[in-house]
Tab-separated table of N, CA, C and O in Angstrom:
chain	number	residue	atom	x	y	z
A	626	MET	N	123.767	36.920	98.475
A	626	MET	CA	122.147	36.497	99.138
A	626	MET	C	121.295	35.673	98.317
A	626	MET	O	121.315	36.114	96.648
A	627	LYS	N	120.339	34.653	98.099
A	627	LYS	CA	119.626	33.975	97.201
A	627	LYS	C	118.638	34.930	97.141
A	627	LYS	O	118.560	36.141	97.963
A	628	THR	N	117.911	34.491	96.114
A	628	THR	CA	116.916	35.304	95.437
A	628	THR	C	115.683	34.684	95.630
A	628	THR	O	115.411	33.422	95.342
A	629	LEU	N	114.161	35.036	96.438
A	629	LEU	CA	113.254	34.491	96.025
A	629	LEU	C	112.633	35.072	94.856
A	629	LEU	O	112.923	35.909	93.998
A	630	ILE	N	111.536	33.749	94.589
A	630	ILE	CA	110.486	33.554	93.390
A	630	ILE	C	109.629	33.923	94.071
A	630	ILE	O	108.989	33.024	95.012
A	631	THR	N	108.234	34.223	93.236
A	631	THR	CA	106.975	34.241	94.053
A	631	THR	C	105.974	34.036	92.847
A	631	THR	O	106.329	34.515	92.152
A	632	PHE	N	104.881	33.100	93.092
A	632	PHE	CA	103.808	33.153	91.223
A	632	PHE	C	103.070	33.960	92.310
A	632	PHE	O	102.572	33.196	93.739
A	633	TYR	N	102.054	34.626	92.230
A	633	TYR	CA	101.117	35.009	92.506
A	633	TYR	C	99.589	35.235	91.644
A	633	TYR	O	100.083	35.096	90.435
A	634	LEU	N	98.564	35.218	91.929
A	634	LEU	CA	97.275	34.966	91.349
A	634	LEU	C	96.376	35.659	92.197
A	634	LEU	O	95.690	36.270	93.326
A	635	ALA	N	95.731	36.520	91.709
A	635	ALA	CA	94.144	37.648	91.922
A	635	ALA	C	93.135	36.721	91.950
A	635	ALA	O	92.965	36.712	90.169
A	636	ILE	N	92.340	36.347	92.201
A	636	ILE	CA	91.200	36.286	91.869
A	636	ILE	C	90.094	36.629	93.245
A	636	ILE	O	89.720	36.969	93.837
A	637	PHE	N	88.753	37.376	92.118
A	637	PHE	CA	88.504	38.062	92.719
A	637	PHE	C	87.248	37.128	92.257
A	637	PHE	O	86.924	36.270	91.901
A	638	SER	N	86.084	37.566	93.755
A	638	SER	CA	84.889	36.971	93.939
A	638	SER	C	83.706	38.243	94.609
A	638	SER	O	84.163	39.069	95.033
A	639	MET	N	82.601	38.020	93.757
A	639	MET	CA	81.007	39.171	95.124
A	639	MET	C	80.857	38.422	96.091
A	639	MET	O	80.942	37.373	96.393
A	640	VAL	N	80.943	39.665	97.294
A	640	VAL	CA	80.460	38.760	98.624
A	640	VAL	C	79.260	39.946	98.418
A	640	VAL	O	80.351	41.242	99.116
A	641	SER	N	78.895	39.824	99.532
A	641	SER	CA	77.301	40.990	100.093
A	641	SER	C	77.709	42.205	99.252
A	641	SER	O	78.142	43.028	99.860
A	642	PHE	N	77.462	42.031	97.992
A	642	PHE	CA	77.134	43.139	97.542
A	642	PHE	C	78.900	44.440	97.036
A	642	PHE	O	78.473	45.212	96.428
A	643	SER	N	79.703	43.236	97.867
A	643	SER	CA	80.592	44.285	98.269
A	643	SER	C	81.602	43.507	97.154
A	643	SER	O	81.294	42.338	97.267
A	644	GLN	N	83.152	44.218	96.194
A	644	GLN	CA	84.053	43.314	95.310
A	644	GLN	C	84.896	42.992	95.624
A	644	GLN	O	85.424	44.080	95.967
A	645	ASN	N	85.346	42.225	96.564
A	645	ASN	CA	86.989	41.806	96.528
A	645	ASN	C	87.557	40.734	96.321
A	645	ASN	O	87.027	39.587	95.976
A	646	GLY	N	88.735	40.606	96.642
A	646	GLY	CA	89.474	39.753	95.872
A	646	GLY	C	90.253	38.759	96.927
A	646	GLY	O	90.162	39.276	98.157
A	647	THR	N	90.867	37.943	96.892
A	647	THR	CA	91.638	37.062	97.296
A	647	THR	C	93.508	37.046	96.380
A	647	THR	O	92.954	37.030	95.235
A	648	VAL	N	93.670	37.246	97.514
A	648	VAL	CA	95.425	37.268	96.368
A	648	VAL	C	96.216	35.815	97.307
A	648	VAL	O	96.047	35.861	98.311
A	649	LYS	N	97.223	34.690	96.172
A	649	LYS	CA	97.433	34.066	97.007
A	649	LYS	C	98.754	33.912	95.781
A	649	LYS	O	98.892	33.893	94.756
A	650	GLY	N	99.459	33.170	96.803
A	650	GLY	CA	101.240	32.795	95.820
A	650	GLY	C	101.740	31.574	96.667
A	650	GLY	O	101.540	31.103	97.448
A	651	HIS	N	102.738	31.775	96.137
A	651	HIS	CA	103.675	30.139	96.495
A	651	HIS	C	104.870	31.076	96.361
A	651	HIS	O	105.605	31.473	95.693
A	652	VAL	N	105.813	30.767	97.314
A	652	VAL	CA	107.379	31.143	97.320
A	652	VAL	C	107.856	30.282	96.924
A	652	VAL	O	107.862	29.469	98.204
A	653	ILE	N	109.024	30.207	96.513
A	653	ILE	CA	110.084	29.315	95.886
A	653	ILE	C	111.761	29.796	96.079
A	653	ILE	O	111.757	30.712	95.410
A	654	ASP	N	112.769	29.164	96.423
A	654	ASP	CA	114.165	29.463	96.155
A	654	ASP	C	114.055	29.919	94.533
A	654	ASP	O	113.662	28.354	93.958
A	655	GLN	N	114.630	30.526	93.909
A	655	GLN	CA	115.165	30.619	92.407
A	655	GLN	C	115.937	29.279	92.153
A	655	GLN	O	116.068	28.954	90.849
A	656	GLU	N	117.089	29.259	92.612
A	656	GLU	CA	117.942	28.391	92.354
A	656	GLU	C	117.093	27.400	92.452
A	656	GLU	O	117.930	25.937	91.565
A	657	THR	N	116.791	26.807	93.257
A	657	THR	CA	116.688	25.394	93.501
A	657	THR	C	114.691	24.360	93.285
A	657	THR	O	114.844	24.452	93.095
A	658	GLY	N	114.614	26.047	93.954
A	658	GLY	CA	112.926	25.635	92.875
A	658	GLY	C	112.571	25.190	94.675
A	658	GLY	O	110.955	24.840	94.656
A	659	GLU	N	112.763	24.792	95.509
A	659	GLU	CA	112.102	24.403	96.477
A	659	GLU	C	111.540	25.670	97.386
A	659	GLU	O	111.656	26.603	97.445
A	660	ALA	N	110.222	24.887	98.000
A	660	ALA	CA	109.641	25.764	98.431
A	660	ALA	C	110.258	26.557	99.725
A	660	ALA	O	111.096	26.236	100.708
A	661	ILE	N	110.050	28.338	99.734
A	661	ILE	CA	110.559	28.841	101.198
A	661	ILE	C	109.483	28.657	102.370
A	661	ILE	O	108.288	29.771	102.228
A	662	PRO	N	108.660	28.022	103.422
A	662	PRO	CA	107.974	28.232	104.322
A	662	PRO	C	108.499	29.445	105.558
A	662	PRO	O	109.757	29.621	105.503
A	663	PHE	N	107.316	29.923	105.796
A	663	PHE	CA	107.559	30.980	106.521
A	663	PHE	C	108.126	32.390	106.318
A	663	PHE	O	108.548	33.213	107.024
A	664	ALA	N	107.871	32.867	104.819
A	664	ALA	CA	108.113	34.297	104.633
A	664	ALA	C	107.296	35.069	104.842
A	664	ALA	O	105.663	34.719	104.959
A	665	ARG	N	107.660	36.033	105.226
A	665	ARG	CA	106.943	37.166	105.857
A	665	ARG	C	106.792	37.657	104.718
A	665	ARG	O	107.248	38.363	103.399
A	666	VAL	N	105.110	37.936	104.026
A	666	VAL	CA	104.128	37.830	102.804
A	666	VAL	C	103.419	39.560	103.160
A	666	VAL	O	102.736	39.131	104.151
A	667	VAL	N	103.905	40.623	103.333
A	667	VAL	CA	103.065	42.139	102.884
A	667	VAL	C	102.193	42.299	101.908
A	667	VAL	O	102.823	42.459	101.139
A	668	LEU	N	100.784	42.756	102.131
A	668	LEU	CA	100.568	43.543	100.985
A	668	LEU	C	100.111	45.401	101.284
A	668	LEU	O	99.609	45.456	103.010
A	669	GLU	N	101.147	45.985	100.702
A	669	GLU	CA	101.343	47.769	101.432
A	669	GLU	C	100.672	48.557	100.786
A	669	GLU	O	100.289	48.181	99.444
A	670	VAL	N	99.980	49.775	101.232
A	670	VAL	CA	99.602	50.913	99.782
A	670	VAL	C	100.522	52.566	101.003
A	670	VAL	O	100.094	52.022	101.873
A	671	ASP	N	101.336	52.856	100.124
A	671	ASP	CA	101.459	53.700	100.776
A	671	ASP	C	102.274	53.967	101.771
A	671	ASP	O	102.687	54.941	102.883
A	672	SER	N	103.537	52.906	101.746
A	672	SER	CA	104.211	52.209	102.819
A	672	SER	C	103.598	51.555	104.147
A	672	SER	O	104.177	51.038	105.310
A	673	VAL	N	102.107	51.542	104.411
A	673	VAL	CA	101.673	51.574	104.904
A	673	VAL	C	100.854	49.650	105.275
A	673	VAL	O	100.101	49.496	104.297
A	674	ALA	N	101.256	48.664	105.941
A	674	ALA	CA	100.351	47.387	105.807
A	674	ALA	C	99.150	47.823	106.059
A	674	ALA	O	99.080	47.411	107.248
A	675	GLN	N	98.494	46.913	104.773
A	675	GLN	CA	97.454	46.163	104.701
A	675	GLN	C	96.798	45.354	104.777
A	675	GLN	O	95.722	44.901	105.875
A	676	TYR	N	97.932	43.861	104.642
A	676	TYR	CA	97.352	42.688	104.732
A	676	TYR	C	98.789	42.349	105.187
A	676	TYR	O	99.764	42.312	104.513
A	677	LYS	N	98.620	41.293	105.909
A	677	LYS	CA	99.860	40.664	106.615
A	677	LYS	C	99.829	39.232	106.418
A	677	LYS	O	98.179	38.418	106.837
A	678	ALA	N	100.395	38.626	106.416
A	678	ALA	CA	100.284	36.987	106.017
A	678	ALA	C	102.044	35.964	106.173
A	678	ALA	O	102.962	36.473	106.287
A	679	VAL	N	101.595	34.469	106.388
A	679	VAL	CA	103.373	33.990	106.437
A	679	VAL	C	102.766	32.633	105.355
A	679	VAL	O	102.035	31.812	105.762
A	680	SER	N	103.912	32.732	104.857
A	680	SER	CA	103.981	31.299	103.979
A	680	SER	C	104.004	29.910	104.974
A	680	SER	O	104.275	30.108	105.763
A	681	ASP	N	103.274	28.891	104.295
A	681	ASP	CA	103.125	27.414	105.266
A	681	ASP	C	104.067	26.748	104.686
A	681	ASP	O	105.187	27.214	103.833
A	682	PHE	N	104.207	25.941	105.174
A	682	PHE	CA	105.118	24.898	104.860
A	682	PHE	C	105.497	24.448	103.638
A	682	PHE	O	106.683	23.986	103.216
A	683	ASP	N	104.707	24.863	102.863
A	683	ASP	CA	104.736	24.665	101.213
A	683	ASP	C	104.723	25.530	100.441
A	683	ASP	O	105.538	26.093	99.353
A	684	GLY	N	105.252	27.065	101.806
A	684	GLY	CA	105.669	28.374	100.337
A	684	GLY	C	104.455	28.842	99.932
A	684	GLY	O	104.689	30.086	99.485
A	685	LEU	N	103.213	28.075	100.059
A	685	LEU	CA	101.668	29.244	99.940
A	685	LEU	C	101.330	29.937	100.785
A	685	LEU	O	101.827	30.117	102.201
A	686	PHE	N	100.746	31.340	100.023
A	686	PHE	CA	100.511	32.332	101.062
A	686	PHE	C	99.398	32.777	100.719
A	686	PHE	O	98.253	32.653	99.135
A	687	LYS	N	97.971	33.376	101.298
A	687	LYS	CA	96.318	33.704	100.752
A	687	LYS	C	95.862	34.981	101.712
A	687	LYS	O	96.221	34.801	102.998
A	688	PHE	N	95.495	35.777	100.905
A	688	PHE	CA	95.140	37.013	101.627
A	688	PHE	C	93.616	36.959	100.819
A	688	PHE	O	93.416	36.731	99.743
A	689	GLU	N	92.229	36.551	101.708
A	689	GLU	CA	91.017	36.634	101.088
A	689	GLU	C	90.405	38.074	101.565
A	689	GLU	O	91.215	39.236	102.504
A	690	ASN	N	89.239	38.784	100.888
A	690	ASN	CA	88.457	39.810	101.150
A	690	ASN	C	89.913	41.231	101.486
A	690	ASN	O	89.670	42.117	101.924
A	691	VAL	N	90.670	41.084	99.807
A	691	VAL	CA	91.331	41.982	100.123
A	691	VAL	C	90.657	43.037	98.815
A	691	VAL	O	90.071	42.997	98.051
A	692	ALA	N	90.558	44.152	99.590
A	692	ALA	CA	89.551	45.465	98.954
A	692	ALA	C	90.514	45.827	97.080
A	692	ALA	O	91.681	45.562	97.310
A	693	PRO	N	89.051	46.266	96.711
A	693	PRO	CA	89.986	46.598	95.296
A	693	PRO	C	91.420	47.820	94.802
A	693	PRO	O	90.942	48.266	96.351
A	694	GLY	N	92.451	47.655	94.373
A	694	GLY	CA	92.854	48.891	94.455
A	694	GLY	C	94.782	48.248	94.157
A	694	GLY	O	95.165	47.664	93.540
A	695	GLU	N	95.741	49.581	94.494
A	695	GLU	CA	97.267	48.931	94.122
A	695	GLU	C	97.373	48.900	95.387
A	695	GLU	O	97.475	49.445	96.630
A	696	TYR	N	98.391	47.869	94.693
A	696	TYR	CA	99.163	47.398	96.394
A	696	TYR	C	100.543	47.031	95.986
A	696	TYR	O	100.964	46.879	94.684
A	697	LYS	N	101.521	47.175	96.767
A	697	LYS	CA	102.425	46.749	96.772
A	697	LYS	C	103.003	44.899	97.617
A	697	LYS	O	102.801	45.514	98.505
A	698	LEU	N	103.268	44.253	97.192
A	698	LEU	CA	103.427	43.502	97.866
A	698	LEU	C	104.743	42.974	97.299
A	698	LEU	O	105.971	42.790	97.152
A	699	ARG	N	105.080	42.859	99.436
A	699	ARG	CA	106.488	42.941	99.951
A	699	ARG	C	106.743	41.265	100.431
A	699	ARG	O	106.031	40.945	101.055
A	700	ILE	N	107.389	40.660	100.503
A	700	ILE	CA	107.852	39.240	100.563
A	700	ILE	C	109.701	39.187	101.211
A	700	ILE	O	110.590	39.477	100.512
A	701	ARG	N	109.635	38.937	102.166
A	701	ARG	CA	110.705	38.574	102.906
A	701	ARG	C	111.215	37.430	103.745
A	701	ARG	O	110.524	37.146	104.084
A	702	PHE	N	112.372	37.131	103.451
A	702	PHE	CA	112.757	36.094	104.476
A	702	PHE	C	114.488	35.977	104.887
A	702	PHE	O	115.096	36.360	103.983
A	703	ILE	N	114.945	35.770	106.067
A	703	ILE	CA	116.111	36.006	105.980
A	703	ILE	C	117.126	35.524	105.247
A	703	ILE	O	116.940	33.736	104.871
A	704	GLY	N	118.301	35.665	104.894
A	704	GLY	CA	119.270	35.361	103.897
A	704	GLY	C	118.639	35.272	102.257
A	704	GLY	O	119.771	34.935	101.966
A	705	TYR	N	117.674	35.746	102.012
A	705	TYR	CA	117.777	35.867	100.623
A	705	TYR	C	116.742	37.393	100.436
A	705	TYR	O	116.914	38.540	101.431
A	706	ASP	N	117.157	37.578	99.155
A	706	ASP	CA	117.014	39.476	99.264
A	706	ASP	C	115.614	39.775	99.064
A	706	ASP	O	114.903	38.485	98.768
A	707	PRO	N	114.792	40.822	99.828
A	707	PRO	CA	113.159	41.135	99.932
A	707	PRO	C	112.621	40.961	97.777
A	707	PRO	O	113.819	41.548	96.667
A	708	ILE	N	111.540	40.668	98.361
A	708	ILE	CA	110.641	40.668	97.069
A	708	ILE	C	110.135	42.213	96.622
A	708	ILE	O	109.679	41.557	98.152
A	709	GLU	N	110.136	42.891	95.764
A	709	GLU	CA	109.142	44.142	95.891
A	709	GLU	C	107.924	43.849	95.149
A	709	GLU	O	108.639	44.169	93.413
A	710	GLU	N	106.984	43.646	94.805
A	710	GLU	CA	105.951	43.607	93.513
A	710	GLU	C	104.925	44.750	93.640
A	710	GLU	O	104.162	44.687	94.196
A	711	ASN	N	104.537	45.662	92.134
A	711	ASN	CA	103.566	46.255	92.282
A	711	ASN	C	101.823	45.155	91.778
A	711	ASN	O	102.092	44.595	90.535
A	712	ILE	N	101.273	45.068	92.706
A	712	ILE	CA	99.904	44.136	91.859
A	712	ILE	C	98.732	45.316	91.988
A	712	ILE	O	98.611	46.480	92.755
A	713	ILE	N	97.890	44.927	91.157
A	713	ILE	CA	96.138	45.684	90.969
A	713	ILE	C	95.267	44.542	90.916
A	713	ILE	O	94.688	43.195	90.728
A	714	VAL	N	94.248	45.214	92.174
A	714	VAL	CA	93.410	43.912	92.497
A	714	VAL	C	92.503	44.486	92.148
A	714	VAL	O	91.702	45.856	91.993
A	715	LYS	N	91.344	43.938	90.880
A	715	LYS	CA	90.582	44.736	90.300
A	715	LYS	C	89.297	43.585	90.729
A	715	LYS	O	89.447	42.306	90.374
A	716	PRO	N	88.435	43.830	90.821
A	716	PRO	CA	87.123	43.548	91.276
A	716	PRO	C	86.713	42.989	89.866
A	716	PRO	O	87.294	43.349	88.637
A	717	ASN	N	86.315	41.415	90.220
A	717	ASN	CA	85.464	40.265	88.869
A	717	ASN	C	86.715	40.109	87.795
A	717	ASN	O	86.168	40.324	86.456
A	718	GLU	N	88.063	40.370	88.533
A	718	GLU	CA	88.383	39.639	86.982
A	718	GLU	C	89.963	39.108	88.028
A	718	GLU	O	90.002	38.722	88.831
A	719	THR	N	90.652	38.671	86.796
A	719	THR	CA	91.704	37.539	87.790
A	719	THR	C	92.819	37.828	87.037
A	719	THR	O	93.192	38.104	85.952
A	720	SER	N	94.028	38.362	87.590
A	720	SER	CA	94.885	39.155	87.214
A	720	SER	C	96.297	37.517	87.747
A	720	SER	O	96.372	37.125	88.754
A	721	GLN	N	97.396	37.620	86.957
A	721	GLN	CA	98.637	35.851	87.110
A	721	GLN	C	100.322	37.223	87.253
A	721	GLN	O	100.317	38.521	86.274
């Protein structure tokens, strides 16, 4: 199976007195460096999907208004090994 890689950046902002963040990233083929469009991207807590997205034509995905906390980022696409990474969303900080 091929391997996916992802670059993600968590950007945080203050919205209406609540501190939520944005998580965005880029899904690419590890061997070729080409973008992977339409990959399924999920942020989970305790194996329950909290946020879902699909990468666009350029392999980009974005979650907005993500509540602070610990998440498992899961990325899947047919023909590739799935990716699972633990991420932490913190208010007023940037995580890479």
